[in-house]
Short mmCIF file of C-alpha atoms and ligand atoms in Angstrom, two decimals:
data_model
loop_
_atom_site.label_atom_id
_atom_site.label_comp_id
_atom_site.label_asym_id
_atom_site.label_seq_id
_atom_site.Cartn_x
_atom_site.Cartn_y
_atom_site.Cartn_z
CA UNK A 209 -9.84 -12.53 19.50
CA UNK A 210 -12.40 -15.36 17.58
CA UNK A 211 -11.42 -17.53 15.92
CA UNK A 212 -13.70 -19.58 13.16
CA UNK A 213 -12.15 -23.09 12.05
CA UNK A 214 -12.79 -24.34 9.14
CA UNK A 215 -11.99 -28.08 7.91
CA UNK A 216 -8.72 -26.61 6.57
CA UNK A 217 -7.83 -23.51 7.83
CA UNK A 218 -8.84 -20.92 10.63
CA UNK A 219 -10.03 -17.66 10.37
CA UNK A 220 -8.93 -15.06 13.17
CA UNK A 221 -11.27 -11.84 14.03
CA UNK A 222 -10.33 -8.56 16.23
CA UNK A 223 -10.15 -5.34 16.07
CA UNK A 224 -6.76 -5.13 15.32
CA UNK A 225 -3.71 -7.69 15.58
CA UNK A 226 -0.16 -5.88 16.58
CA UNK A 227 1.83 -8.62 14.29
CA UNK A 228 1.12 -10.94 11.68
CA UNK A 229 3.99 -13.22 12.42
CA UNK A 230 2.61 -15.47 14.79
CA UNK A 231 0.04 -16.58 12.32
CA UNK A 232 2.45 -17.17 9.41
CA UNK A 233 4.95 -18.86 11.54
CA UNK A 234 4.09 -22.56 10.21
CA UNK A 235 4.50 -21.18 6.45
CA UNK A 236 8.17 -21.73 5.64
CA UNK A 237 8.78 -19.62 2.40
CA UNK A 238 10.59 -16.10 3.53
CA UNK A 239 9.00 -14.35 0.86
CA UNK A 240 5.36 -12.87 1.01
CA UNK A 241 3.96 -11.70 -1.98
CA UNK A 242 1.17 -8.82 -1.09
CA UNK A 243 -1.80 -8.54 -3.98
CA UNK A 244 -3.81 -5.09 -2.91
CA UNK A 245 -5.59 -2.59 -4.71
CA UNK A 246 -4.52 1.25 -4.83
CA UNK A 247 -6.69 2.78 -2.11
CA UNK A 248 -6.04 -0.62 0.32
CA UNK A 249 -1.73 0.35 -0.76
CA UNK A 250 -2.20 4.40 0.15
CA UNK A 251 -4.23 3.83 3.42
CA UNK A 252 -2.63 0.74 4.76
CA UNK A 253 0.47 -0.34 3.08
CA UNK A 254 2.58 1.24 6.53
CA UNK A 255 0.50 -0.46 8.50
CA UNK A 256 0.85 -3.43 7.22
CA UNK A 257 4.69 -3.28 6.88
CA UNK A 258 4.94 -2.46 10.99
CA UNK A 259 3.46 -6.19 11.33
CA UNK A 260 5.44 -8.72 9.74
CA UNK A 261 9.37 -8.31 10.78
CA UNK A 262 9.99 -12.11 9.62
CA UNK A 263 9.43 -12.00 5.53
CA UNK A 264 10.55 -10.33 2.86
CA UNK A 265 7.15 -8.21 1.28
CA UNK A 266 6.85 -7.70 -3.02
CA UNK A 267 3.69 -5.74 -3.77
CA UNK A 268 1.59 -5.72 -6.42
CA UNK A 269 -0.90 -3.17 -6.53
CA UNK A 270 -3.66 -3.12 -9.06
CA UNK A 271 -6.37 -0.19 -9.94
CA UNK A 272 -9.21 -0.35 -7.14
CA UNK A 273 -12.77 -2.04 -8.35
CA UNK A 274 -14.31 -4.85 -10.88
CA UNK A 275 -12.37 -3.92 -13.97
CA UNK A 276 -9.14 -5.11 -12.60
CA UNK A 277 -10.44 -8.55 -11.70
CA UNK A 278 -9.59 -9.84 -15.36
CA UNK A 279 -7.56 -13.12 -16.93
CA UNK A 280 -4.79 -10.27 -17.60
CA UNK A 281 -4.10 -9.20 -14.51
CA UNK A 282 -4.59 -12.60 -12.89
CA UNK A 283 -1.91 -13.45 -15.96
CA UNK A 284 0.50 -9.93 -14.93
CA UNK A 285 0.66 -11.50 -11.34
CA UNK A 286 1.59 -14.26 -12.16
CA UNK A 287 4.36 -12.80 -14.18
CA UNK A 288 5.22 -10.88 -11.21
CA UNK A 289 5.64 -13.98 -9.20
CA UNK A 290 8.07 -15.65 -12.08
CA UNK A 291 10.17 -12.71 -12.16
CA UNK A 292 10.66 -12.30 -8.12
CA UNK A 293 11.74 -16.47 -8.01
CA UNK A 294 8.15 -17.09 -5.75
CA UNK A 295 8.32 -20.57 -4.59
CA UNK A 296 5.15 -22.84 -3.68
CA UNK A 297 6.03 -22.85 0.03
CA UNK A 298 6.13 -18.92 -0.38
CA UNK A 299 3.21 -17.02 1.05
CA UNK A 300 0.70 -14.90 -1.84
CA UNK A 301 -1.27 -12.75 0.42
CA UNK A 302 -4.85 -10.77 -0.60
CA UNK A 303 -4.91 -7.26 1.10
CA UNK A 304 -7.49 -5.96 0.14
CA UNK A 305 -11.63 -6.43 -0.79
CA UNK A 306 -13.51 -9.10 -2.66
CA UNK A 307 -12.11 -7.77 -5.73
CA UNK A 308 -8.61 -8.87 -4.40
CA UNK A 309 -9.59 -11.99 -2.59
CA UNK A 310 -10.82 -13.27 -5.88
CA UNK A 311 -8.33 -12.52 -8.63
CA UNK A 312 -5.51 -13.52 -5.42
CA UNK A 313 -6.83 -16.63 -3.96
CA UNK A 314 -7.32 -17.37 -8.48
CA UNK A 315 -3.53 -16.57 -9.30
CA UNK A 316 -3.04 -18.91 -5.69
CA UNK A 317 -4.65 -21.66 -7.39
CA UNK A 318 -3.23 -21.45 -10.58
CA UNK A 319 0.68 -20.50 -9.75
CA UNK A 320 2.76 -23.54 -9.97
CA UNK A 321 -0.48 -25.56 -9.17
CA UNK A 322 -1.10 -24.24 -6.02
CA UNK A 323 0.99 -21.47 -3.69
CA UNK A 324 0.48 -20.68 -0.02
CA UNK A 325 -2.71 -18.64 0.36
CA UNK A 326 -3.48 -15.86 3.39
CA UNK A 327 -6.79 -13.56 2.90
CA UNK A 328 -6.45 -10.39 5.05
CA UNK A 329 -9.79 -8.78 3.62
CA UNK A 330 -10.15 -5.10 4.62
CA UNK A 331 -13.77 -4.83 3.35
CA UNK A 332 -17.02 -6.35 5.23
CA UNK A 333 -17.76 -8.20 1.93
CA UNK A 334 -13.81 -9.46 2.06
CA UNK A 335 -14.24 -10.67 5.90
CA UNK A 336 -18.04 -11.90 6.03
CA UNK A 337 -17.93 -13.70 2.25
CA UNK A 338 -15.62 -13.38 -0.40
CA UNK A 339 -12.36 -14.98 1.72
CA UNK A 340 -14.58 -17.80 3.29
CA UNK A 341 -15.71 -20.58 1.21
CA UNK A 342 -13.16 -20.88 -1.42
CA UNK A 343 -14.07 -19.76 -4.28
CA UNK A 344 -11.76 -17.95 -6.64
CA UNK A 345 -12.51 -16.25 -9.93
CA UNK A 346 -11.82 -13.47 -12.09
CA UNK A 347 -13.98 -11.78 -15.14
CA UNK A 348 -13.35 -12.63 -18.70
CA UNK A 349 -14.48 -10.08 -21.36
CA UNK A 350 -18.23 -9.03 -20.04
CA UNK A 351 -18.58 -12.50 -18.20
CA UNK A 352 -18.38 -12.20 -14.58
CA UNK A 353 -16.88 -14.25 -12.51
CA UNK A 354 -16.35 -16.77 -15.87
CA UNK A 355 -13.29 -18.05 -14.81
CA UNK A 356 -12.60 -19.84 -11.68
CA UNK A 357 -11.36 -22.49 -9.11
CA UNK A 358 -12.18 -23.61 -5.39
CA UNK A 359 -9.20 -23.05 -3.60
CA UNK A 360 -8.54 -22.68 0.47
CA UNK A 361 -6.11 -20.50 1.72
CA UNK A 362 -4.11 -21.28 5.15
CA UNK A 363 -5.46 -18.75 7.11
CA UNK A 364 -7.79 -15.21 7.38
CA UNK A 365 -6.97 -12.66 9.51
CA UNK A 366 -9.86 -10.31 9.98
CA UNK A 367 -9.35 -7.19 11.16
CA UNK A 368 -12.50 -4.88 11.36
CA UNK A 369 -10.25 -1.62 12.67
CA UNK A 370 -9.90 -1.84 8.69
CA UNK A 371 -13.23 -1.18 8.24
CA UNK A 372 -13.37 2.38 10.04
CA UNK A 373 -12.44 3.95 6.35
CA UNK A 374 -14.74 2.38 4.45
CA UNK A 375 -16.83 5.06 2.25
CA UNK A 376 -20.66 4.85 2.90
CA UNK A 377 -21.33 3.15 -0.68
CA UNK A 378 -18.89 0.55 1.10
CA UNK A 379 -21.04 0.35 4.07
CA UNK A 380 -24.07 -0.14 2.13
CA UNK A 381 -22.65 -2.60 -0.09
CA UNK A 382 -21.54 -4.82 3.06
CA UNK A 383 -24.93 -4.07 5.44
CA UNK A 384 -26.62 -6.46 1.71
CA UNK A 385 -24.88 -9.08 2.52
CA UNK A 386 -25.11 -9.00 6.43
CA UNK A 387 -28.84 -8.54 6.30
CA UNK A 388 -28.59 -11.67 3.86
CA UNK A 389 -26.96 -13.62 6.22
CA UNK A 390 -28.61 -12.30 9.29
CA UNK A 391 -32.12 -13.42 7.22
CA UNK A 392 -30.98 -16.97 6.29
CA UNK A 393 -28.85 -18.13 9.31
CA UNK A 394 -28.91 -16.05 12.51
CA UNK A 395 -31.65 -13.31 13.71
CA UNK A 396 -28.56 -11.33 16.09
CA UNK A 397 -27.00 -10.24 13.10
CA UNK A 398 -30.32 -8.28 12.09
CA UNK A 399 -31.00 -7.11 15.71
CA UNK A 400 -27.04 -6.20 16.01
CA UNK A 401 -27.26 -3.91 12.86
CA UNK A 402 -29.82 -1.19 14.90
CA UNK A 403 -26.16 -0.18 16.01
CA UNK A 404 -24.53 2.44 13.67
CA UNK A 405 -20.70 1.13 14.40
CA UNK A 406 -21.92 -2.53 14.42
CA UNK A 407 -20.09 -3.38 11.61
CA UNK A 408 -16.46 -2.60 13.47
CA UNK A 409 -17.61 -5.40 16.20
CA UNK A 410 -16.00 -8.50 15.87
CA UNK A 411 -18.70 -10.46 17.58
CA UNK A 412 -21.03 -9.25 14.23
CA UNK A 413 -18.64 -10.42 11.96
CA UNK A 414 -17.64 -13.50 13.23
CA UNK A 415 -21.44 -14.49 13.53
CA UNK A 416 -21.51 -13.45 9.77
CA UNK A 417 -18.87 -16.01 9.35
CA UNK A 418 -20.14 -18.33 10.73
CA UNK A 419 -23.13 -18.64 8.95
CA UNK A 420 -21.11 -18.94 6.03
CA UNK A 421 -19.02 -21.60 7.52
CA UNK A 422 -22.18 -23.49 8.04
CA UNK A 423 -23.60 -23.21 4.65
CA UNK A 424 -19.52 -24.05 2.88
CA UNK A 425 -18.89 -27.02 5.51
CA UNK A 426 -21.98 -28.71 4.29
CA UNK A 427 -21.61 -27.68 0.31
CA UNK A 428 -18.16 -27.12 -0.47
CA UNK A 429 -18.72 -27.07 -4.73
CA UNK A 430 -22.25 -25.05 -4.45
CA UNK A 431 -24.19 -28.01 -5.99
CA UNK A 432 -27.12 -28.01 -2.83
CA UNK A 433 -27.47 -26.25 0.41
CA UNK A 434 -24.61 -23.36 -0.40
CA UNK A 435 -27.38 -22.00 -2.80
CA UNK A 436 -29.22 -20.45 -0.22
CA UNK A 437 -26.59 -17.70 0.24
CA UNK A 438 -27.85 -16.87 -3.27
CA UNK A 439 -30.86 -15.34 -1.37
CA UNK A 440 -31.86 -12.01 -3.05
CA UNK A 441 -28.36 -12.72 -5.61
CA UNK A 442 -30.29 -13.92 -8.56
CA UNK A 443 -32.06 -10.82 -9.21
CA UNK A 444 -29.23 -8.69 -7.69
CA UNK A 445 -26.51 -9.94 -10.14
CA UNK A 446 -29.43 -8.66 -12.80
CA UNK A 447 -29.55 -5.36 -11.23
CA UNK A 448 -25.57 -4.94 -11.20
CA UNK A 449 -25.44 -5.84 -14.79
CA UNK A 450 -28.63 -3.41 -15.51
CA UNK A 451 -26.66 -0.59 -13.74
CA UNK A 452 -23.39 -1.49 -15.16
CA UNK A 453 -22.41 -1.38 -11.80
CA UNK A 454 -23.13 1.44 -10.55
CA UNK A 455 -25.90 -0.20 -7.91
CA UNK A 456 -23.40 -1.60 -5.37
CA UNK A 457 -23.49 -5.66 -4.91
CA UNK A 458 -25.03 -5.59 -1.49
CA UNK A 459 -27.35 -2.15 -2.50
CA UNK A 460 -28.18 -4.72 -5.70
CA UNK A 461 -28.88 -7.40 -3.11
CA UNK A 462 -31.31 -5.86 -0.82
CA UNK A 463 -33.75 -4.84 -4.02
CA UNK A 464 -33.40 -8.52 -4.77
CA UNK A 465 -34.26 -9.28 -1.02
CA UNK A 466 -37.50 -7.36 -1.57
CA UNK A 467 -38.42 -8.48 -4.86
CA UNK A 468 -38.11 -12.23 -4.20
CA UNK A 469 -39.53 -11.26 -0.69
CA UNK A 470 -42.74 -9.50 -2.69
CA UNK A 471 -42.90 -12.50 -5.24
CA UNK A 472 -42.37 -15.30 -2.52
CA UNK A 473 -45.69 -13.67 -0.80
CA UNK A 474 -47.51 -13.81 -3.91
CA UNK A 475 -46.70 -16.92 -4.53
CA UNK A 476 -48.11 -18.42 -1.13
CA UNK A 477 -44.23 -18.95 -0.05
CA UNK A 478 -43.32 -16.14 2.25
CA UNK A 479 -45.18 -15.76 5.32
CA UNK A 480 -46.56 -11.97 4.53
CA UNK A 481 -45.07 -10.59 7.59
CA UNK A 482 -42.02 -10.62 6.63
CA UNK A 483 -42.02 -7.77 4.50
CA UNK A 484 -42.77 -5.36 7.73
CA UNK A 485 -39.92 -7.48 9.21
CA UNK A 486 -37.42 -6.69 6.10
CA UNK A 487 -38.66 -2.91 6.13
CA UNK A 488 -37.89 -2.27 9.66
CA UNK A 489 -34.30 -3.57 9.24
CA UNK A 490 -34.30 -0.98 5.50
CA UNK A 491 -35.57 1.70 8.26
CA UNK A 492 -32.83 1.23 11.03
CA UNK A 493 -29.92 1.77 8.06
CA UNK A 494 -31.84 4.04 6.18
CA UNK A 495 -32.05 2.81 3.30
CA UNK A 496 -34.87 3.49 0.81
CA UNK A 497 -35.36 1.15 -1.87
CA UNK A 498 -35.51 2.68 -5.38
CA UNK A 499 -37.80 1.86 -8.32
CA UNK A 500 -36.33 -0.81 -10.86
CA UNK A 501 -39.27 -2.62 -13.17
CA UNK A 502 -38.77 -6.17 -14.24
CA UNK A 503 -38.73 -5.53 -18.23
CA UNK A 504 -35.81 -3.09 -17.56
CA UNK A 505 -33.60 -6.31 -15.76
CA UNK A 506 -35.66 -9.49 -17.42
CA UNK A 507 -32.84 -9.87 -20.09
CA UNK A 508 -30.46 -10.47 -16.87
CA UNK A 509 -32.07 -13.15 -15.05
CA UNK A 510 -31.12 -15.29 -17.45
CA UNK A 511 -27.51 -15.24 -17.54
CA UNK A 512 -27.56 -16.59 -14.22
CA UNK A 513 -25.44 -19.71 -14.09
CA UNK A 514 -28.36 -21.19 -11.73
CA UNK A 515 -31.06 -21.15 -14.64
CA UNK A 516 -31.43 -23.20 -17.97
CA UNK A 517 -34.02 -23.04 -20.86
CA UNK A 518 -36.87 -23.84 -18.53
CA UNK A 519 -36.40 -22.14 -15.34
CA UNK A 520 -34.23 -21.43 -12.63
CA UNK A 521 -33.26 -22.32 -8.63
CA UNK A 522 -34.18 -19.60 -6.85
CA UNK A 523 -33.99 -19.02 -2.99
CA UNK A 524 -37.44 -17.93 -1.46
CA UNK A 525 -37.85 -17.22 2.28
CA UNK A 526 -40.65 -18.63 3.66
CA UNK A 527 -40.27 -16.76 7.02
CA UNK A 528 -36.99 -15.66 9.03
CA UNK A 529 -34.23 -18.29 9.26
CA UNK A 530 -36.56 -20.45 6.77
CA UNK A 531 -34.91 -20.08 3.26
CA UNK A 532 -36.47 -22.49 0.89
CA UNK A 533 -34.87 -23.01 -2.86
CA UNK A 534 -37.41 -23.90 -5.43
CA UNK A 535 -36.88 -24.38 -9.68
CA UNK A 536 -38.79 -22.30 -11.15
CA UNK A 537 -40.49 -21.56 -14.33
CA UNK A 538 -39.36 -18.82 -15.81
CA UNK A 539 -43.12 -17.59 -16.39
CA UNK A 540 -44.29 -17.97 -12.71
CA UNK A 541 -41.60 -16.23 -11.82
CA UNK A 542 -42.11 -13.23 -14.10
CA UNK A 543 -45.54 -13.46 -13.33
CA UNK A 544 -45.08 -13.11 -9.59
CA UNK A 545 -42.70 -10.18 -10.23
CA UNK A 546 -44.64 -8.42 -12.69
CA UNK A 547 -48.00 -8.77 -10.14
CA UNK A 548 -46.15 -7.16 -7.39
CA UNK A 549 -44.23 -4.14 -8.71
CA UNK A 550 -45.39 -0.84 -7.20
N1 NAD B 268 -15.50 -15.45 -3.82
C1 NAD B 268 -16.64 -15.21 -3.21
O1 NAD B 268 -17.22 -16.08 -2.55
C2 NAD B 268 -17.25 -13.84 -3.31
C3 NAD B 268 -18.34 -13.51 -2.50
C4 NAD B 268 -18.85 -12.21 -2.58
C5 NAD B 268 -18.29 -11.27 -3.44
N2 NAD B 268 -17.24 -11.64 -4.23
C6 NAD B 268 -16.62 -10.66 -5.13
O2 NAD B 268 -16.16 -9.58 -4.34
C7 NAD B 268 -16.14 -8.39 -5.12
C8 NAD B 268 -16.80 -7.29 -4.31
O3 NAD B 268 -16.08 -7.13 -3.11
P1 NAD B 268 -15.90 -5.70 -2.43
O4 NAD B 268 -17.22 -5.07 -2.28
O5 NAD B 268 -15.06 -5.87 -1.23
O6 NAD B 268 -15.18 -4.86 -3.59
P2 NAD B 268 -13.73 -4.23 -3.80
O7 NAD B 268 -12.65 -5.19 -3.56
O8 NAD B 268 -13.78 -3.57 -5.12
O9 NAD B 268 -13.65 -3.11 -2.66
C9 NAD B 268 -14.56 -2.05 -2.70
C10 NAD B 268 -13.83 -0.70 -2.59
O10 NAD B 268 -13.38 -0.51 -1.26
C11 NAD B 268 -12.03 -0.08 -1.26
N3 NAD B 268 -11.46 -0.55 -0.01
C12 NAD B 268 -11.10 -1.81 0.32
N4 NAD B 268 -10.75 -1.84 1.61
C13 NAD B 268 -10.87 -0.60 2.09
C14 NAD B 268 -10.66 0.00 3.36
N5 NAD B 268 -10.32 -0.74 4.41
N6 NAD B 268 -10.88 1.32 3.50
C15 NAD B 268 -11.29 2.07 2.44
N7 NAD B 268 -11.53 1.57 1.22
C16 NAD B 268 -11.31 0.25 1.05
C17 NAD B 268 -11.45 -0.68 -2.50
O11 NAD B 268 -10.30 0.03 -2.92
C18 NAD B 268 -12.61 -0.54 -3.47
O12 NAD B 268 -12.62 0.74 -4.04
C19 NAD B 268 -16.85 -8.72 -6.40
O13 NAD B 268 -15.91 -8.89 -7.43
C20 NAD B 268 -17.57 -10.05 -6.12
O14 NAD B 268 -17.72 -10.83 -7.28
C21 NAD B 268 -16.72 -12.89 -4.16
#
């Protein structure tokens, strides 16, 4: 087992963990309220069951994917919790991906100002981002991630066994973010990802996790350093919203990799080899990059809640392990985009 600590709470990695109990020992409430999704409910919910023997479970499963993260359903849960008598020394747990890390760890914050929080994410994304760092949100009419808090929860248990049934759109979507991570904070990660079941190892995800940790310790409320892990996000989020979705996050984040990659080299930012460098690691999880112009995503960019009138923060790389964030103007930027499309 690793374990991760955090300033308030730990985070425990394996393959698998036999029970749950030991780590929810010091959380008094009897009563665990499970938040999953439909597909984490079908695959897992026996599984899960076999591991706690010492609290009572209530689930509340919601429709897999983005359109149940809403104010509604963060609003149903909570009705859910009123209705089964949850108390604040009661435990709400997340089972599930980022989708139910968020709109859990929101209700968490909200519910009677505050109930016992556990994140058991069951997707990369889940264990290597959205359950470290504390933030909480869910989507309010088209606005994404609109509403939200900072919130810690008690513990994560990470368990990458989970990980084995993850479609490959899943895969995809969580090799973004590691390559991300691997880029900004530790080379391994990339050189770890030439292996085709890397993602199950819990060495890989615990160094994923850690870089996180170092970024969050240092930047809890996102206002300096914690930006970087917006590398390749600012144009992603654009992409996603382009797509309506249908571009995965982390597919979404490696064409913003490239682009700001591309741009940071035009701009006399990126050391040029990087881009051989970025399409090796595209090569080894065959991925090809597809076609997306700027004028098709420009309207995007600027709902980005890093940007104002003039410009925006955006996080270059000026070589591996060398992320530098610079405000830009929103011309320079276009202009360095535009120059560089293929
Ligand atoms: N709070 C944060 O810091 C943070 C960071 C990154 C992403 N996020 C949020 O996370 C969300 C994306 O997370 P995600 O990619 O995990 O999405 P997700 O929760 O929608 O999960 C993706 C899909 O995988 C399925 N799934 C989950 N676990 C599975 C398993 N073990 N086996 C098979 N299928 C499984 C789900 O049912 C779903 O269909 C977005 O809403 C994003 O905004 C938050």
């Amino acid at each position: 087992m690793k374990t991760v600590c955090l300033p308030n709470y730990n985070i425990y990695i394996d393959r698998s963990f036999d029970n749950y109990d030991r780590f929810l020992s010091d959380l008094k409430g009897n009563k665990l309220f499970v938040v999953t999704d439909e597909n984490v409910y079908f695959l897992y919910k026996d599984t899960f069951e076999s591991k706690i023997k010492n609290k009572d479970i209530f689930w509340y499963v919601l429709i897999d994917g983005d359109c149940s993260k809403t104010s509604e359903n963060a609003l149903n849960i909570v009705d859910f919790l009123i209705k089964n008598k949850a108390k604040r020394e009661d435990v709400l747990v997340s089972f599930g991906g980022g989708v139910i890390t968020d709109i859990t760890g929101f209700v968490a914050s909200i519910y009677m100002r505050g109930i016992n929080l556990v994140h058991i994410p069951t997707t990369i994304i889940g264990q290597i981002d959205s359950a470290i760092g504390g933030k909480t949100s869910v989507n309010y009419e088209h606005y994404k991630n609109v509403i939200g808090t900072f919130y810690d929860p008690k513990l994560v248990i990470c368990e990458t066994n989970y990980l084995k049934t993850l479609n490959q759109h899943e895969i995809l979507n969580g090799h973004g973010e590691l390559i991300k991570t691997g880029l900004i904070g530790n080379i391994d990660i990339l050189n770890s990802l030439d292996n085709n079941d890397a993602v199950y190892n819990p060495l890989l995800i615990s160094m994923a996790i850690e870089v996180k940790k170092g970024f969050v310790v240092n930047d809890y409320f996102d206002k300096s350093v914690r930006n970087t892990l917006n590398f390749g996000h600012t144009i992603g989020h654009a992409i996603e919203t382009l797509t309506n979705f249908e571009v995965s996050h982390g597919e979404a984040v490696i064409i913003g990799m490239l682009k700001s990659i591309e741009a940071g080299i035009y701009l006399g930012i990126t050391n040029p080899k990087l881009l051989n460098n970025f399409s090796e690691i595209l090569k080894n999880i065959g991925y090809n990059v597809p076609k997306i112009k700027y004028s098709d995503y420009e309207k995007y960019l600027f709902m980005d809640k890093k940007s104002n009138d003039e410009g925006i923060r955006f996080v270059f790389l000026e070589d591996i392990l060398k992320p530098k964030i610079e405000i830009i103007s929103w011309s320079k930027l276009k202009d360095a985009l535009v120059n560089t499309e293929k």
